[in-house]
PDB file of C-alpha atoms in Angstrom:
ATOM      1  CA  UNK A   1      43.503   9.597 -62.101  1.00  0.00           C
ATOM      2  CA  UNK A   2      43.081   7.752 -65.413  1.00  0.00           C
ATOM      3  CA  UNK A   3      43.949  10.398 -67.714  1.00  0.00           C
ATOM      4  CA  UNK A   4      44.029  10.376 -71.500  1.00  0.00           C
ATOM      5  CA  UNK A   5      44.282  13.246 -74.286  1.00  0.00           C
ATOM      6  CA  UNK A   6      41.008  15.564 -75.399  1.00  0.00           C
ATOM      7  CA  UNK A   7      39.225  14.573 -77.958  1.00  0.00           C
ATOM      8  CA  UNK A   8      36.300  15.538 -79.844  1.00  0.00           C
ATOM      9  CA  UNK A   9      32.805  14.141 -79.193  1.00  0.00           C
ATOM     10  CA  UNK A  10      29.599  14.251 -81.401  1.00  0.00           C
ATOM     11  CA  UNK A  11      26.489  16.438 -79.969  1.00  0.00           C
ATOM     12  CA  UNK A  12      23.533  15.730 -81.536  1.00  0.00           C
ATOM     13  CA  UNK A  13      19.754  16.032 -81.678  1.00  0.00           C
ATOM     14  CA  UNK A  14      18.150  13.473 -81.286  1.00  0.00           C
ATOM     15  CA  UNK A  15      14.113  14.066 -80.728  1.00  0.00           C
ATOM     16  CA  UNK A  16      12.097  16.237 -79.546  1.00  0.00           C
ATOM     17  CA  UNK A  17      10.347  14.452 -76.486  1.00  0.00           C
ATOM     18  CA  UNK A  18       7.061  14.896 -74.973  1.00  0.00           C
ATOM     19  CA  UNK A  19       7.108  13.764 -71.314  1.00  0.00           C
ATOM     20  CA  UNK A  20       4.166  14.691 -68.662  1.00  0.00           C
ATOM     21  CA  UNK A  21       3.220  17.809 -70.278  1.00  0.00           C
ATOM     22  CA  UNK A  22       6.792  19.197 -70.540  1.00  0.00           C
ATOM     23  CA  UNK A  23       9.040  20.010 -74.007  1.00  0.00           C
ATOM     24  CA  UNK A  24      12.204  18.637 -73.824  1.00  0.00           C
ATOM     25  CA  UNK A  25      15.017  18.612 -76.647  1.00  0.00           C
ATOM     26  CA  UNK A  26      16.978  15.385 -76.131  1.00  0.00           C
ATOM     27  CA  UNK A  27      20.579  15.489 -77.064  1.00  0.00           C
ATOM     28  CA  UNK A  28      23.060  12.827 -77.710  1.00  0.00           C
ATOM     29  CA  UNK A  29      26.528  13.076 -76.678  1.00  0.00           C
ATOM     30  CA  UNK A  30      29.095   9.845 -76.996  1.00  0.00           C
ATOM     31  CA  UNK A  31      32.686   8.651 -76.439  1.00  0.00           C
ATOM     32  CA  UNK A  32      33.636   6.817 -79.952  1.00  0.00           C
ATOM     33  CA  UNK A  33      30.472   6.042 -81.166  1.00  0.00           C
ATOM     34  CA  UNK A  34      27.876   8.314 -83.613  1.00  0.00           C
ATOM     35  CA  UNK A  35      25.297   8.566 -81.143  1.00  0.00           C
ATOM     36  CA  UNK A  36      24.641   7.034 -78.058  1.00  0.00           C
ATOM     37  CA  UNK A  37      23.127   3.358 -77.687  1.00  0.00           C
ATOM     38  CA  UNK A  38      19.897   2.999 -77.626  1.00  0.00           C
ATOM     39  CA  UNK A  39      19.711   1.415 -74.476  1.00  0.00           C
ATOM     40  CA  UNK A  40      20.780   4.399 -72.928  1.00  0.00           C
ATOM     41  CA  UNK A  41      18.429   6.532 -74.951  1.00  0.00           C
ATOM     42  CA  UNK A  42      15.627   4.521 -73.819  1.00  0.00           C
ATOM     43  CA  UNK A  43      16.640   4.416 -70.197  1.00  0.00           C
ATOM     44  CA  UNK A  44      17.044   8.162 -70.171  1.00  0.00           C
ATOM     45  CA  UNK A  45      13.634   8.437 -71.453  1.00  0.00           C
ATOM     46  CA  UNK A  46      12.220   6.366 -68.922  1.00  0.00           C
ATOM     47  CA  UNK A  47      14.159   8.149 -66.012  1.00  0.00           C
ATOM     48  CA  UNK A  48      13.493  11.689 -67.048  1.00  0.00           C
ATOM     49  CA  UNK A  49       9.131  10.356 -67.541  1.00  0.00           C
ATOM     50  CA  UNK A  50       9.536   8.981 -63.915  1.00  0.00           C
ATOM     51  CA  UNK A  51      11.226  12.037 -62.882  1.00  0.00           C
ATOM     52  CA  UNK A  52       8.850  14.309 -63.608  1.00  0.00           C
ATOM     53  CA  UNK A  53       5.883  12.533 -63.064  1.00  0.00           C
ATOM     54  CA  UNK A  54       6.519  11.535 -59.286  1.00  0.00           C
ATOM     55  CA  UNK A  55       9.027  14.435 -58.349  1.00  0.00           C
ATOM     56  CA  UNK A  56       7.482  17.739 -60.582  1.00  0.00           C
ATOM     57  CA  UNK A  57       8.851  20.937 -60.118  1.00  0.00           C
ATOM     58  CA  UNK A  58       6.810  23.634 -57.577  1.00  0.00           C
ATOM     59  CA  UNK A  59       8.587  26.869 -59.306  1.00  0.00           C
ATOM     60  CA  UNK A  60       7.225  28.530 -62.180  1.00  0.00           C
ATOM     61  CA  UNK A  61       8.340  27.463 -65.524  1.00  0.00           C
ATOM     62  CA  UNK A  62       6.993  26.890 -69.382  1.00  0.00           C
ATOM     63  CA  UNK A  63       7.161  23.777 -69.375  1.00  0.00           C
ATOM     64  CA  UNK A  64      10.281  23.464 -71.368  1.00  0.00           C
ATOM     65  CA  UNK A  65      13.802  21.780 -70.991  1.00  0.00           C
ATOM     66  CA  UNK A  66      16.502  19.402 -72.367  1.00  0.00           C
ATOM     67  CA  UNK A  67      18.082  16.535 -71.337  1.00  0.00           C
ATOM     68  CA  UNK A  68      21.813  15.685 -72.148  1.00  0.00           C
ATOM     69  CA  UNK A  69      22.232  11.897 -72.593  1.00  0.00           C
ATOM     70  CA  UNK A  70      26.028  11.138 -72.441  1.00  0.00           C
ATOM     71  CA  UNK A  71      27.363   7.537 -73.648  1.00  0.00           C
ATOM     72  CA  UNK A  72      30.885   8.244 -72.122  1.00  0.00           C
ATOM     73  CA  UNK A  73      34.387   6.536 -71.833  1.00  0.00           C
ATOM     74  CA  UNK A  74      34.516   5.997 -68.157  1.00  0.00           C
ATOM     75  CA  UNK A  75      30.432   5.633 -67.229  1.00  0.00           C
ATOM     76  CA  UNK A  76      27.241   7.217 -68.996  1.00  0.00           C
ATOM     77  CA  UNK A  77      25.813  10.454 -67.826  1.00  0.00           C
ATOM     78  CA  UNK A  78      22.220  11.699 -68.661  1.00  0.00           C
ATOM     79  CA  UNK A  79      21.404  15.284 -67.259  1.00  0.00           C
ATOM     80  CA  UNK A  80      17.733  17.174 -67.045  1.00  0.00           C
ATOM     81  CA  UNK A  81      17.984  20.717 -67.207  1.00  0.00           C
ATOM     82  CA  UNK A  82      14.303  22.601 -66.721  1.00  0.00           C
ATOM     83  CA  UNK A  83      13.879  26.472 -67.470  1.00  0.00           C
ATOM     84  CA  UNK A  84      12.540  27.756 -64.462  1.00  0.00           C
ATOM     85  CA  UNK A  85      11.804  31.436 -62.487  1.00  0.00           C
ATOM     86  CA  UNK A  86      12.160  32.328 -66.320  1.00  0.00           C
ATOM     87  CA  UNK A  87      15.902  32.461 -66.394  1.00  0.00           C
ATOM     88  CA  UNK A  88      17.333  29.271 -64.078  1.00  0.00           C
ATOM     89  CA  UNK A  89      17.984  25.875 -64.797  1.00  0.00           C
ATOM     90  CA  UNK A  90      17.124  23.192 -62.559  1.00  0.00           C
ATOM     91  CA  UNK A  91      19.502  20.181 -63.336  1.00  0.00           C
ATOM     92  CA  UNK A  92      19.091  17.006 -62.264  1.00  0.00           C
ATOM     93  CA  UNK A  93      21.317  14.104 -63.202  1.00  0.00           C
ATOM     94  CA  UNK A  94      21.862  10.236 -63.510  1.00  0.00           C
ATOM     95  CA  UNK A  95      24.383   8.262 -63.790  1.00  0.00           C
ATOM     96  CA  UNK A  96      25.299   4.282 -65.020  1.00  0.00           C
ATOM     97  CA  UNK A  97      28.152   2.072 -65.760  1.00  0.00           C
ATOM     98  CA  UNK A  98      29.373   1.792 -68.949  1.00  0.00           C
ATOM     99  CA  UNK A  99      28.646  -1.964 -68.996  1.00  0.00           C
ATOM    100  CA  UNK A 100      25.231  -1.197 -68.470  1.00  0.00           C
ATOM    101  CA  UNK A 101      23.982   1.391 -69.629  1.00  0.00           C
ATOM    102  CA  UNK A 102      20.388   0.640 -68.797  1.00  0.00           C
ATOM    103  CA  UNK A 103      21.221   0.937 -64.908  1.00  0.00           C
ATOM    104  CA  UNK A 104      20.863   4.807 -64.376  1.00  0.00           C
ATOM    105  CA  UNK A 105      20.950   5.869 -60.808  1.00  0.00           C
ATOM    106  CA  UNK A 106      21.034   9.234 -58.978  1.00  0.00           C
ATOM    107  CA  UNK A 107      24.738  10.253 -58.341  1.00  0.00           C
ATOM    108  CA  UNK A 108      26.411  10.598 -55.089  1.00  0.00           C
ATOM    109  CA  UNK A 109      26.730  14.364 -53.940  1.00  0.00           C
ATOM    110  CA  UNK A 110      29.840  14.758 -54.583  1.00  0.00           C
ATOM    111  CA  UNK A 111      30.421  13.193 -58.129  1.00  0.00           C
ATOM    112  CA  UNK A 112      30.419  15.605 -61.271  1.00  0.00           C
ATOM    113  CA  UNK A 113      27.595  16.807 -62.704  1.00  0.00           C
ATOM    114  CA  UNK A 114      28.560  18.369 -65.929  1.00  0.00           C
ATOM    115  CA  UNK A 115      31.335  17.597 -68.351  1.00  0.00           C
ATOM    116  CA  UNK A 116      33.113  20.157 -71.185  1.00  0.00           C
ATOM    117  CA  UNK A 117      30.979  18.276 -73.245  1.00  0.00           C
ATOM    118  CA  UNK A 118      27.678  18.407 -71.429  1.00  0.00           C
ATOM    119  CA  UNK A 119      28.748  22.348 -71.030  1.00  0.00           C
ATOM    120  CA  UNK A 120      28.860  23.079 -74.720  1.00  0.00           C
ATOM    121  CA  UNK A 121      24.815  21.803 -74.595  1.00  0.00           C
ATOM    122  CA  UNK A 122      23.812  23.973 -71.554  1.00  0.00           C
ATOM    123  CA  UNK A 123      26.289  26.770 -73.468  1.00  0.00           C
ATOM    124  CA  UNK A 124      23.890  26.322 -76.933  1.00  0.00           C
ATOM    125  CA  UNK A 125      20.608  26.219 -74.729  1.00  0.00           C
ATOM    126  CA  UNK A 126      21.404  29.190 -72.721  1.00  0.00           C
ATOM    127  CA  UNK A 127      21.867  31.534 -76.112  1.00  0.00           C
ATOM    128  CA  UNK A 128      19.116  29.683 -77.606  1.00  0.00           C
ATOM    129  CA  UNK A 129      16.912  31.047 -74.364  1.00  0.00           C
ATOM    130  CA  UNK A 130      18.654  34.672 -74.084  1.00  0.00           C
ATOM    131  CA  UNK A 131      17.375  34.716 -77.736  1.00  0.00           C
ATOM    132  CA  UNK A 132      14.044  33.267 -77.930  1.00  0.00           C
ATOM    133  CA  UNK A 133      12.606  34.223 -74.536  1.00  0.00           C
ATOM    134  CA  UNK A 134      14.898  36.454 -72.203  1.00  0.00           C
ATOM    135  CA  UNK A 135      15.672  39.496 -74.853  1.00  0.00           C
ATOM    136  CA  UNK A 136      12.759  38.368 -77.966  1.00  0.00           C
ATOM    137  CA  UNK A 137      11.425  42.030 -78.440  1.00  0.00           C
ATOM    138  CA  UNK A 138       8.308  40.498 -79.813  1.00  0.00           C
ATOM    139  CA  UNK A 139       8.204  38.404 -76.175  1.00  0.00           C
ATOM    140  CA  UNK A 140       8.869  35.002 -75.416  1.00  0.00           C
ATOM    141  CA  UNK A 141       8.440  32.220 -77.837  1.00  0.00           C
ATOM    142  CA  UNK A 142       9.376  29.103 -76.793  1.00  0.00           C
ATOM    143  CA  UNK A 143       8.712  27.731 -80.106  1.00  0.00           C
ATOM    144  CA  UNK A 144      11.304  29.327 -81.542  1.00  0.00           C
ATOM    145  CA  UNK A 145      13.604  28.177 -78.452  1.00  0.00           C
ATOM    146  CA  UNK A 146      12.529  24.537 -78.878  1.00  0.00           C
ATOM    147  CA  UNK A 147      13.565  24.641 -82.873  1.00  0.00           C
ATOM    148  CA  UNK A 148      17.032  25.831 -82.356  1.00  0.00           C
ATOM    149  CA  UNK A 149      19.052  23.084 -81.802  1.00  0.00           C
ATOM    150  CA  UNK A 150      22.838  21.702 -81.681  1.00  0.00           C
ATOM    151  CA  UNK A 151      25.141  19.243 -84.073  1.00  0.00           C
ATOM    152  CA  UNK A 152      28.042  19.526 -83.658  1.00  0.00           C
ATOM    153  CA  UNK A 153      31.475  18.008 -82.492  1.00  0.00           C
ATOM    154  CA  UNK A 154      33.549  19.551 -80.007  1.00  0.00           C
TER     155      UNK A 154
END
């Protein structure tokens, strides 16, 4: 195992995307870098659009989600998390070679599919849905979800 020493990573928003009807908050997460590159970005973007345009969702949702898009030391993850059955996720993830960050594929079954990193994201989103939707006295508002984002470093 090719081990080295934690160290903090920068989590940030990056855009709010519009893909095939759904809300997504795109986050950036990267290994030495300020944000990841945007050939990563842009090959999340196009993986998550294919994703759910030819392989939608049957269970009830708002139409809301994020997507994780980790430049990373040893290859590049990019997750898709959907709010679904109003309190699940449904994740979904990709992965490429650092070398080529462009080349996102589905990961084997047994490969990771969340980091500590990645966790502090689904961590933020879950609050940010307890809060807005789940417990909202006034009922859910997925506006208010979709404005409460992350920056941070961890």
């Amino acid at each position: 195992m090719n081990r080295s020493s934690y160290q903090p990573r920068p989590i940030r928003f990056l855009d709010l995307w519009t893909v095939a009807g759904w809300r997504l908050k795109a986050y950036g997460i990267s290994y030495k870098r300020p944000q990841p590159r945007p050939a990563l970005v842009e090959a999340a973007r196009q993986s998550v659009t294919r994703r759910l345009i030819g392989e939608p969702t049957g269970q009830q949702h708002y139409n809301v989600g994020f997507v994780g898009i980790h430049d990373g030391r040893g290859e590049n993850q990019v997750f898709l998390d959907l709010w679904i059955n109003e309190n699940e996720l449904l994740h979904w993830y990709q992965v490429s070679p650092v070398d080529k960050p462009g080349s996102l594929r589905d990961a084997p079954a047994d490969h990771n599919s969340v980091c500590v990193w990645d966790l502090m994201v689904q961590c933020h989103e879950r609050q940010a849905w307890i809060d807005c939707v789940l417990s909202n006295p006034r009922g859910p508002d997925v506006d208010a979800y979709l404005s409460r984002q992350l920056n941070t470093e961890v």
